[in-house]
């Protein structure tokens, strides 16, 4: 199909990462008052940001941060995320742990999830929190886009672990990607060709994440993988029912796309499409009840807008304290665009709103 053909052209992930790395070289990181340390937590590379020491020796709050990039792009050490985490550490007087998980195309699901889970478990050990002078009762997990996906999935996993001695006070998800069940939500259709993350690119990221076959691309776009004759999809339909989970303001005049017949072989070939570790929106209500106070930031110009709105509604229905922070004039990914040559006022506005919420709630 044309889509599968397009996906195979000009989008090599290693080339994109090379371009990002080249940008970092012309936009060098500057030394500031935040101490940066590259280390490993349970074999996973992390960068730890520690704010300037104060005379009083009070325990600090902390944020575990997971960067975005479709599970395939960018780095904790790149200038975009280095800048963000440095500002967070100093603004919040918090220890920020940024996790350098393994990337597609060299590694696929669940490697990224497992990296974040292992590094986070290590950091939450009492002796490690004590090493960084972190208050165990004031730790948040956060991430943007694919990082928001990993943050939500790991938060769900740890909330069910009775052996875990520490828990998150908060989770903060920035335009998270949360499901691959329905690629025809109103926001996917409204922003089908929007810059930064058009629908075909998000479909590509999902296929790459699962090391899937591009021959399924067009079928995924029209929801053939979750058609009514695919029994494996039936238990999840209510959990992604945007006709009830998002308000008319966002639904507009769009109608659901639910084919009567589709391709059962897609889920047979890529069962991870319905794995809650990859698609946290599909979690049961009993799991959602265990989640901490949550902040979700969404942008109008974003195919993932409705993923975040649906998750906010499901968490709220499960009794979780929710803040949904929606920006009408902003686009996917803009929070990291706060340094030259992509210093956008929209990015600064979103970043400041996010940090303000963390400051008031962590």
mmCIF file of C-alpha atoms in Angstrom:
data_model
loop_
_atom_site.group_PDB
_atom_site.id
_atom_site.type_symbol
_atom_site.label_atom_id
_atom_site.label_comp_id
_atom_site.label_asym_id
_atom_site.label_seq_id
_atom_site.Cartn_x
_atom_site.Cartn_y
_atom_site.Cartn_z
ATOM 1 C CA UNK A 1 0.000 0.000 0.000
ATOM 2 C CA UNK A 2 1.066 3.605 -0.410
ATOM 3 C CA UNK A 3 1.361 4.120 3.332
ATOM 4 C CA UNK A 4 3.607 1.117 3.847
ATOM 5 C CA UNK A 5 5.707 2.251 0.893
ATOM 6 C CA UNK A 6 6.012 5.748 2.342
ATOM 7 C CA UNK A 7 6.956 4.418 5.763
ATOM 8 C CA UNK A 8 9.879 2.578 4.257
ATOM 9 C CA UNK A 9 11.341 5.681 2.630
ATOM 10 C CA UNK A 10 13.524 8.369 4.173
ATOM 11 C CA UNK A 11 12.742 7.653 7.824
ATOM 12 C CA UNK A 12 15.689 5.603 8.938
ATOM 13 C CA UNK A 13 15.862 5.986 12.700
ATOM 14 C CA UNK A 14 19.638 5.965 12.927
ATOM 15 C CA UNK A 15 19.804 8.851 10.450
ATOM 16 C CA UNK A 16 17.312 10.828 12.528
ATOM 17 C CA UNK A 17 19.325 10.221 15.671
ATOM 18 C CA UNK A 18 22.459 11.313 13.807
ATOM 19 C CA UNK A 19 20.724 14.555 12.851
ATOM 20 C CA UNK A 20 19.665 15.111 16.465
ATOM 21 C CA UNK A 21 23.240 14.459 17.589
ATOM 22 C CA UNK A 22 24.568 16.922 15.025
ATOM 23 C CA UNK A 23 22.179 19.567 16.328
ATOM 24 C CA UNK A 24 23.496 18.947 19.842
ATOM 25 C CA UNK A 25 27.048 19.660 18.656
ATOM 26 C CA UNK A 26 26.080 23.101 17.338
ATOM 27 C CA UNK A 27 24.052 23.786 20.464
ATOM 28 C CA UNK A 28 26.528 22.761 23.179
ATOM 29 C CA UNK A 29 25.409 22.204 26.746
ATOM 30 C CA UNK A 30 26.572 24.832 29.150
ATOM 31 C CA UNK A 31 27.678 24.305 32.685
ATOM 32 C CA UNK A 32 25.237 25.627 35.244
ATOM 33 C CA UNK A 33 24.606 25.295 38.931
ATOM 34 C CA UNK A 34 23.080 21.842 38.626
ATOM 35 C CA UNK A 35 25.387 18.879 39.200
ATOM 36 C CA UNK A 36 25.077 16.207 36.485
ATOM 37 C CA UNK A 37 26.287 12.663 37.042
ATOM 38 C CA UNK A 38 26.167 9.822 34.505
ATOM 39 C CA UNK A 39 25.877 6.462 36.222
ATOM 40 C CA UNK A 40 23.989 3.172 36.064
ATOM 41 C CA UNK A 41 20.998 1.954 38.027
ATOM 42 C CA UNK A 42 20.734 -1.843 37.848
ATOM 43 C CA UNK A 43 22.702 -1.854 34.614
ATOM 44 C CA UNK A 44 20.640 0.910 32.987
ATOM 45 C CA UNK A 45 22.322 4.198 32.095
ATOM 46 C CA UNK A 46 20.895 7.264 33.830
ATOM 47 C CA UNK A 47 21.818 10.900 34.254
ATOM 48 C CA UNK A 48 21.215 12.323 37.729
ATOM 49 C CA UNK A 49 20.669 16.065 38.162
ATOM 50 C CA UNK A 50 21.247 17.469 41.638
ATOM 51 C CA UNK A 51 20.405 21.097 42.486
ATOM 52 C CA UNK A 52 22.846 23.373 44.313
ATOM 53 C CA UNK A 53 23.466 22.364 47.920
ATOM 54 C CA UNK A 54 21.779 24.433 50.601
ATOM 55 C CA UNK A 55 22.930 25.213 54.106
ATOM 56 C CA UNK A 56 20.072 23.271 55.632
ATOM 57 C CA UNK A 57 20.256 19.521 55.100
ATOM 58 C CA UNK A 58 16.589 18.829 54.384
ATOM 59 C CA UNK A 59 15.605 15.864 52.239
ATOM 60 C CA UNK A 60 14.735 16.798 48.677
ATOM 61 C CA UNK A 61 11.880 15.820 46.431
ATOM 62 C CA UNK A 62 12.621 13.950 43.202
ATOM 63 C CA UNK A 63 11.366 13.297 39.679
ATOM 64 C CA UNK A 64 12.119 10.202 37.611
ATOM 65 C CA UNK A 65 11.960 11.472 34.008
ATOM 66 C CA UNK A 66 11.648 9.437 30.799
ATOM 67 C CA UNK A 67 12.319 11.174 27.489
ATOM 68 C CA UNK A 68 10.164 10.927 24.393
ATOM 69 C CA UNK A 69 11.011 10.139 20.788
ATOM 70 C CA UNK A 70 8.806 7.230 19.713
ATOM 71 C CA UNK A 71 10.897 4.757 21.757
ATOM 72 C CA UNK A 72 13.493 5.298 19.023
ATOM 73 C CA UNK A 73 14.886 8.829 19.096
ATOM 74 C CA UNK A 74 16.715 11.295 21.305
ATOM 75 C CA UNK A 75 18.651 10.869 24.537
ATOM 76 C CA UNK A 76 18.871 12.043 28.121
ATOM 77 C CA UNK A 77 22.220 13.575 27.170
ATOM 78 C CA UNK A 78 20.925 15.569 24.227
ATOM 79 C CA UNK A 79 20.574 19.314 24.610
ATOM 80 C CA UNK A 80 16.745 19.270 24.541
ATOM 81 C CA UNK A 81 16.289 16.966 27.525
ATOM 82 C CA UNK A 82 19.438 18.042 29.298
ATOM 83 C CA UNK A 83 18.078 21.593 29.288
ATOM 84 C CA UNK A 84 14.640 20.490 30.510
ATOM 85 C CA UNK A 85 15.936 18.314 33.344
ATOM 86 C CA UNK A 86 18.446 20.939 34.488
ATOM 87 C CA UNK A 87 15.686 23.546 34.702
ATOM 88 C CA UNK A 88 13.437 21.104 36.558
ATOM 89 C CA UNK A 89 16.148 20.254 39.084
ATOM 90 C CA UNK A 90 16.916 23.873 39.876
ATOM 91 C CA UNK A 91 13.340 25.206 39.734
ATOM 92 C CA UNK A 92 11.976 22.439 41.953
ATOM 93 C CA UNK A 93 15.069 22.027 44.140
ATOM 94 C CA UNK A 94 14.683 18.370 43.229
ATOM 95 C CA UNK A 95 16.861 15.436 42.259
ATOM 96 C CA UNK A 96 15.940 14.506 38.683
ATOM 97 C CA UNK A 97 16.785 11.036 37.367
ATOM 98 C CA UNK A 98 16.668 10.868 33.563
ATOM 99 C CA UNK A 99 16.684 7.326 32.192
ATOM 100 C CA UNK A 100 18.657 6.397 29.075
ATOM 101 C CA UNK A 101 16.625 3.391 27.945
ATOM 102 C CA UNK A 102 17.632 1.300 24.942
ATOM 103 C CA UNK A 103 16.200 2.449 21.616
ATOM 104 C CA UNK A 104 14.512 1.044 18.535
ATOM 105 C CA UNK A 105 15.670 -0.207 16.018
ATOM 106 C CA UNK A 106 18.334 -2.096 17.963
ATOM 107 C CA UNK A 107 15.924 -3.052 20.748
ATOM 108 C CA UNK A 108 12.176 -3.548 20.801
ATOM 109 C CA UNK A 109 9.341 -3.884 23.299
ATOM 110 C CA UNK A 110 9.524 -4.803 26.139
ATOM 111 C CA UNK A 111 13.212 -3.751 26.422
ATOM 112 C CA UNK A 112 12.362 -0.075 26.884
ATOM 113 C CA UNK A 113 9.722 -0.817 29.514
ATOM 114 C CA UNK A 114 12.087 -3.161 31.361
ATOM 115 C CA UNK A 115 14.919 -0.626 31.347
ATOM 116 C CA UNK A 116 12.734 2.046 32.918
ATOM 117 C CA UNK A 117 11.260 -0.439 35.388
ATOM 118 C CA UNK A 118 14.656 -1.741 36.525
ATOM 119 C CA UNK A 119 16.230 1.705 36.835
ATOM 120 C CA UNK A 120 13.220 3.044 38.726
ATOM 121 C CA UNK A 121 13.093 0.097 41.122
ATOM 122 C CA UNK A 122 16.778 0.636 41.855
ATOM 123 C CA UNK A 123 16.324 4.334 42.541
ATOM 124 C CA UNK A 124 13.375 3.672 44.869
ATOM 125 C CA UNK A 125 15.474 1.432 47.124
ATOM 126 C CA UNK A 126 15.737 3.132 50.533
ATOM 127 C CA UNK A 127 19.523 3.178 50.521
ATOM 128 C CA UNK A 128 19.673 4.797 47.069
ATOM 129 C CA UNK A 129 17.122 7.461 47.959
ATOM 130 C CA UNK A 130 19.181 8.147 51.088
ATOM 131 C CA UNK A 131 22.361 8.400 49.002
ATOM 132 C CA UNK A 132 20.798 11.276 47.036
ATOM 133 C CA UNK A 133 19.076 12.796 50.104
ATOM 134 C CA UNK A 134 15.627 12.195 48.609
ATOM 135 C CA UNK A 135 12.442 12.135 50.674
ATOM 136 C CA UNK A 136 10.811 8.746 49.903
ATOM 137 C CA UNK A 137 7.345 10.288 50.251
ATOM 138 C CA UNK A 138 7.989 12.966 47.613
ATOM 139 C CA UNK A 139 8.977 11.139 44.414
ATOM 140 C CA UNK A 140 7.193 11.581 41.073
ATOM 141 C CA UNK A 141 7.464 9.758 37.765
ATOM 142 C CA UNK A 142 7.091 11.716 34.550
ATOM 143 C CA UNK A 143 7.720 11.657 30.820
ATOM 144 C CA UNK A 144 6.672 13.076 27.485
ATOM 145 C CA UNK A 145 5.164 11.286 24.488
ATOM 146 C CA UNK A 146 6.700 7.769 24.383
ATOM 147 C CA UNK A 147 8.322 8.657 27.717
ATOM 148 C CA UNK A 148 4.846 9.381 29.075
ATOM 149 C CA UNK A 149 3.826 5.943 27.845
ATOM 150 C CA UNK A 150 6.703 4.332 29.736
ATOM 151 C CA UNK A 151 6.064 6.429 32.845
ATOM 152 C CA UNK A 152 2.391 5.427 32.968
ATOM 153 C CA UNK A 153 3.166 1.756 32.320
ATOM 154 C CA UNK A 154 5.878 1.566 34.990
ATOM 155 C CA UNK A 155 3.702 3.455 37.470
ATOM 156 C CA UNK A 156 0.963 0.869 36.930
ATOM 157 C CA UNK A 157 3.420 -2.002 37.314
ATOM 158 C CA UNK A 158 4.956 -0.722 40.540
ATOM 159 C CA UNK A 159 1.569 0.163 42.056
ATOM 160 C CA UNK A 160 0.627 -3.535 41.925
ATOM 161 C CA UNK A 161 3.870 -4.764 43.508
ATOM 162 C CA UNK A 162 3.192 -5.583 47.160
ATOM 163 C CA UNK A 163 6.920 -5.971 47.760
ATOM 164 C CA UNK A 164 7.749 -2.422 46.670
ATOM 165 C CA UNK A 165 8.656 -0.391 49.754
ATOM 166 C CA UNK A 166 8.358 3.036 48.099
ATOM 167 C CA UNK A 167 5.616 4.476 45.913
ATOM 168 C CA UNK A 168 5.150 7.532 43.751
ATOM 169 C CA UNK A 169 3.439 10.562 45.178
ATOM 170 C CA UNK A 170 2.608 11.798 41.670
ATOM 171 C CA UNK A 171 2.752 10.976 37.998
ATOM 172 C CA UNK A 172 2.944 13.700 35.352
ATOM 173 C CA UNK A 173 2.373 12.716 31.725
ATOM 174 C CA UNK A 174 3.104 15.113 28.862
ATOM 175 C CA UNK A 175 1.076 14.398 25.670
ATOM 176 C CA UNK A 176 1.485 10.648 26.347
ATOM 177 C CA UNK A 177 0.924 7.889 23.798
ATOM 178 C CA UNK A 178 -1.276 5.348 25.570
ATOM 179 C CA UNK A 179 -2.967 3.029 23.092
ATOM 180 C CA UNK A 180 -2.680 1.390 19.672
ATOM 181 C CA UNK A 181 -6.273 0.117 19.678
ATOM 182 C CA UNK A 182 -7.933 2.952 17.761
ATOM 183 C CA UNK A 183 -6.132 5.104 15.192
ATOM 184 C CA UNK A 184 -9.383 6.904 14.366
ATOM 185 C CA UNK A 185 -10.074 8.892 17.503
ATOM 186 C CA UNK A 186 -11.176 12.466 16.759
ATOM 187 C CA UNK A 187 -7.670 13.786 17.423
ATOM 188 C CA UNK A 188 -6.069 11.200 15.127
ATOM 189 C CA UNK A 189 -8.412 12.264 12.326
ATOM 190 C CA UNK A 190 -8.361 15.992 13.034
ATOM 191 C CA UNK A 191 -4.535 16.037 13.093
ATOM 192 C CA UNK A 192 -3.913 13.307 10.549
ATOM 193 C CA UNK A 193 -1.391 15.414 8.632
ATOM 194 C CA UNK A 194 -0.253 17.767 11.392
ATOM 195 C CA UNK A 195 3.467 18.561 11.578
ATOM 196 C CA UNK A 196 5.820 16.809 14.034
ATOM 197 C CA UNK A 197 3.587 13.734 14.515
ATOM 198 C CA UNK A 198 1.177 12.935 11.668
ATOM 199 C CA UNK A 199 -0.832 9.740 12.009
ATOM 200 C CA UNK A 200 1.334 7.664 9.645
ATOM 201 C CA UNK A 201 4.437 8.489 11.707
ATOM 202 C CA UNK A 202 2.755 7.356 14.936
ATOM 203 C CA UNK A 203 1.690 4.127 13.227
ATOM 204 C CA UNK A 204 5.298 3.687 12.121
ATOM 205 C CA UNK A 205 6.575 4.167 15.667
ATOM 206 C CA UNK A 206 4.175 1.496 16.946
ATOM 207 C CA UNK A 207 5.174 -0.982 14.246
ATOM 208 C CA UNK A 208 8.858 -0.356 14.909
ATOM 209 C CA UNK A 209 8.346 -0.642 18.684
ATOM 210 C CA UNK A 210 6.980 -4.150 18.224
ATOM 211 C CA UNK A 211 9.331 -5.079 15.372
ATOM 212 C CA UNK A 212 6.224 -5.605 13.289
ATOM 213 C CA UNK A 213 5.524 -5.828 9.578
ATOM 214 C CA UNK A 214 4.874 -2.679 7.531
ATOM 215 C CA UNK A 215 2.419 -4.694 5.451
ATOM 216 C CA UNK A 216 -0.013 -4.213 8.350
ATOM 217 C CA UNK A 217 0.285 -0.420 8.297
ATOM 218 C CA UNK A 218 -2.779 0.401 6.218
ATOM 219 C CA UNK A 219 -4.883 -2.128 8.138
ATOM 220 C CA UNK A 220 -3.869 -0.525 11.429
ATOM 221 C CA UNK A 221 -4.856 2.909 10.131
ATOM 222 C CA UNK A 222 -8.417 1.707 9.439
ATOM 223 C CA UNK A 223 -8.649 -0.306 12.712
ATOM 224 C CA UNK A 224 -8.773 -3.704 11.029
ATOM 225 C CA UNK A 225 -6.727 -5.090 13.945
ATOM 226 C CA UNK A 226 -9.591 -4.347 16.366
ATOM 227 C CA UNK A 227 -12.579 -5.075 14.111
ATOM 228 C CA UNK A 228 -15.671 -6.653 15.633
ATOM 229 C CA UNK A 229 -14.665 -10.145 14.510
ATOM 230 C CA UNK A 230 -11.364 -9.961 16.433
ATOM 231 C CA UNK A 231 -12.352 -11.543 19.741
ATOM 232 C CA UNK A 232 -9.093 -10.637 21.480
ATOM 233 C CA UNK A 233 -10.040 -6.958 21.217
ATOM 234 C CA UNK A 234 -13.515 -7.301 22.777
ATOM 235 C CA UNK A 235 -12.520 -6.969 26.486
ATOM 236 C CA UNK A 236 -10.841 -3.626 25.784
ATOM 237 C CA UNK A 237 -13.490 -1.778 23.778
ATOM 238 C CA UNK A 238 -15.073 0.066 26.700
ATOM 239 C CA UNK A 239 -11.641 1.188 27.905
ATOM 240 C CA UNK A 240 -11.016 3.068 24.649
ATOM 241 C CA UNK A 241 -14.588 4.188 23.943
ATOM 242 C CA UNK A 242 -14.009 7.834 23.175
ATOM 243 C CA UNK A 243 -17.724 8.392 22.534
ATOM 244 C CA UNK A 244 -18.159 8.257 26.311
ATOM 245 C CA UNK A 245 -14.662 9.156 27.552
ATOM 246 C CA UNK A 246 -14.229 12.521 25.842
ATOM 247 C CA UNK A 247 -16.622 15.460 25.798
ATOM 248 C CA UNK A 248 -18.535 16.780 22.760
ATOM 249 C CA UNK A 249 -16.061 19.665 22.593
ATOM 250 C CA UNK A 250 -13.382 17.185 21.507
ATOM 251 C CA UNK A 251 -15.607 14.607 19.794
ATOM 252 C CA UNK A 252 -16.923 17.227 17.361
ATOM 253 C CA UNK A 253 -18.813 15.447 14.554
ATOM 254 C CA UNK A 254 -16.535 12.418 14.247
ATOM 255 C CA UNK A 255 -18.001 8.907 14.300
ATOM 256 C CA UNK A 256 -16.281 5.712 15.486
ATOM 257 C CA UNK A 257 -14.485 3.549 12.929
ATOM 258 C CA UNK A 258 -15.195 -0.051 13.949
ATOM 259 C CA UNK A 259 -15.113 -2.451 10.983
ATOM 260 C CA UNK A 260 -17.311 -5.528 11.197
ATOM 261 C CA UNK A 261 -14.568 -7.679 9.705
ATOM 262 C CA UNK A 262 -10.840 -7.117 9.666
ATOM 263 C CA UNK A 263 -7.596 -9.032 9.899
ATOM 264 C CA UNK A 264 -7.328 -11.358 12.878
ATOM 265 C CA UNK A 265 -3.788 -12.212 11.785
ATOM 266 C CA UNK A 266 -2.520 -8.787 12.873
ATOM 267 C CA UNK A 267 -2.976 -9.471 16.596
ATOM 268 C CA UNK A 268 -1.712 -13.002 16.072
ATOM 269 C CA UNK A 269 1.485 -11.523 14.603
ATOM 270 C CA UNK A 270 1.709 -8.534 17.004
ATOM 271 C CA UNK A 271 -0.080 -9.503 20.257
ATOM 272 C CA UNK A 272 1.734 -6.699 22.083
ATOM 273 C CA UNK A 273 -0.720 -4.222 20.548
ATOM 274 C CA UNK A 274 -3.029 -5.194 23.430
ATOM 275 C CA UNK A 275 -0.354 -5.515 26.126
ATOM 276 C CA UNK A 276 -1.054 -3.031 28.930
ATOM 277 C CA UNK A 277 2.692 -2.575 29.438
ATOM 278 C CA UNK A 278 2.689 -0.995 25.967
ATOM 279 C CA UNK A 279 -0.812 0.493 26.104
ATOM 280 C CA UNK A 280 -1.547 1.704 29.661
ATOM 281 C CA UNK A 281 -4.989 3.028 28.676
ATOM 282 C CA UNK A 282 -6.115 -0.611 28.376
ATOM 283 C CA UNK A 283 -5.538 -1.341 32.083
ATOM 284 C CA UNK A 284 -8.369 -2.604 34.277
ATOM 285 C CA UNK A 285 -10.158 -0.243 36.622
ATOM 286 C CA UNK A 286 -8.722 -2.088 39.635
ATOM 287 C CA UNK A 287 -5.236 -1.094 38.459
ATOM 288 C CA UNK A 288 -6.239 2.497 37.755
ATOM 289 C CA UNK A 289 -7.519 2.842 41.329
ATOM 290 C CA UNK A 290 -3.959 2.288 42.561
ATOM 291 C CA UNK A 291 -2.469 5.198 40.596
ATOM 292 C CA UNK A 292 -1.195 8.326 42.367
ATOM 293 C CA UNK A 293 -2.352 11.895 41.902
ATOM 294 C CA UNK A 294 -1.927 12.575 38.197
ATOM 295 C CA UNK A 295 -1.204 15.476 35.856
ATOM 296 C CA UNK A 296 -1.837 15.009 32.133
ATOM 297 C CA UNK A 297 -0.910 17.697 29.617
ATOM 298 C CA UNK A 298 -2.522 17.605 26.182
ATOM 299 C CA UNK A 299 -2.271 19.752 23.053
ATOM 300 C CA UNK A 300 -5.010 20.426 20.528
ATOM 301 C CA UNK A 301 -2.682 20.018 17.536
ATOM 302 C CA UNK A 302 -1.729 16.438 18.351
ATOM 303 C CA UNK A 303 -2.937 13.020 17.243
ATOM 304 C CA UNK A 304 -2.387 11.861 20.848
ATOM 305 C CA UNK A 305 -4.677 14.457 22.419
ATOM 306 C CA UNK A 306 -7.491 11.968 22.988
ATOM 307 C CA UNK A 307 -5.180 9.307 24.448
ATOM 308 C CA UNK A 308 -4.445 11.701 27.310
ATOM 309 C CA UNK A 309 -8.045 12.869 27.699
ATOM 310 C CA UNK A 310 -9.366 9.291 27.805
ATOM 311 C CA UNK A 311 -6.790 8.275 30.390
ATOM 312 C CA UNK A 312 -7.636 11.291 32.525
ATOM 313 C CA UNK A 313 -11.335 10.371 32.441
ATOM 314 C CA UNK A 314 -10.717 6.712 33.242
ATOM 315 C CA UNK A 315 -8.416 7.620 36.141
ATOM 316 C CA UNK A 316 -10.952 10.146 37.432
ATOM 317 C CA UNK A 317 -13.728 7.528 37.224
ATOM 318 C CA UNK A 318 -11.466 5.205 39.245
ATOM 319 C CA UNK A 319 -11.171 7.822 42.009
ATOM 320 C CA UNK A 320 -7.748 9.270 41.163
ATOM 321 C CA UNK A 321 -7.109 12.989 41.717
ATOM 322 C CA UNK A 322 -6.593 14.327 38.174
ATOM 323 C CA UNK A 323 -5.402 17.578 36.626
ATOM 324 C CA UNK A 324 -5.954 17.763 32.851
ATOM 325 C CA UNK A 325 -3.971 20.706 31.472
ATOM 326 C CA UNK A 326 -5.058 21.314 27.870
ATOM 327 C CA UNK A 327 -3.453 23.825 25.487
ATOM 328 C CA UNK A 328 -5.583 24.845 22.513
ATOM 329 C CA UNK A 329 -2.811 26.456 20.470
ATOM 330 C CA UNK A 330 0.057 24.031 21.092
ATOM 331 C CA UNK A 331 1.387 21.026 19.191
ATOM 332 C CA UNK A 332 2.908 17.652 19.989
ATOM 333 C CA UNK A 333 6.472 17.800 21.245
ATOM 334 C CA UNK A 334 6.598 21.531 21.821
ATOM 335 C CA UNK A 335 7.681 21.357 25.480
ATOM 336 C CA UNK A 336 11.282 20.562 24.544
ATOM 337 C CA UNK A 337 11.435 23.344 21.962
ATOM 338 C CA UNK A 338 12.763 25.953 24.359
ATOM 339 C CA UNK A 339 16.361 26.393 23.127
ATOM 340 C CA UNK A 340 17.872 27.822 19.960
ATOM 341 C CA UNK A 341 16.972 27.461 17.139
ATOM 342 C CA UNK A 342 13.564 26.150 18.237
ATOM 343 C CA UNK A 343 12.865 28.425 21.176
ATOM 344 C CA UNK A 344 9.088 28.688 20.959
ATOM 345 C CA UNK A 345 6.874 30.634 23.348
ATOM 346 C CA UNK A 346 4.440 27.685 23.290
ATOM 347 C CA UNK A 347 7.152 25.375 24.594
ATOM 348 C CA UNK A 348 8.094 27.725 27.399
ATOM 349 C CA UNK A 349 4.435 28.193 28.362
ATOM 350 C CA UNK A 350 3.831 24.438 28.537
ATOM 351 C CA UNK A 351 7.058 23.761 30.405
ATOM 352 C CA UNK A 352 6.301 26.464 32.973
ATOM 353 C CA UNK A 353 2.752 25.161 33.541
ATOM 354 C CA UNK A 354 4.075 21.629 34.041
ATOM 355 C CA UNK A 355 6.817 22.711 36.466
ATOM 356 C CA UNK A 356 4.351 24.921 38.355
ATOM 357 C CA UNK A 357 2.049 21.936 38.937
ATOM 358 C CA UNK A 358 4.958 19.813 40.139
ATOM 359 C CA UNK A 359 6.116 22.588 42.446
ATOM 360 C CA UNK A 360 2.678 22.941 44.012
ATOM 361 C CA UNK A 361 1.954 19.226 44.381
ATOM 362 C CA UNK A 362 5.196 17.301 44.861
#
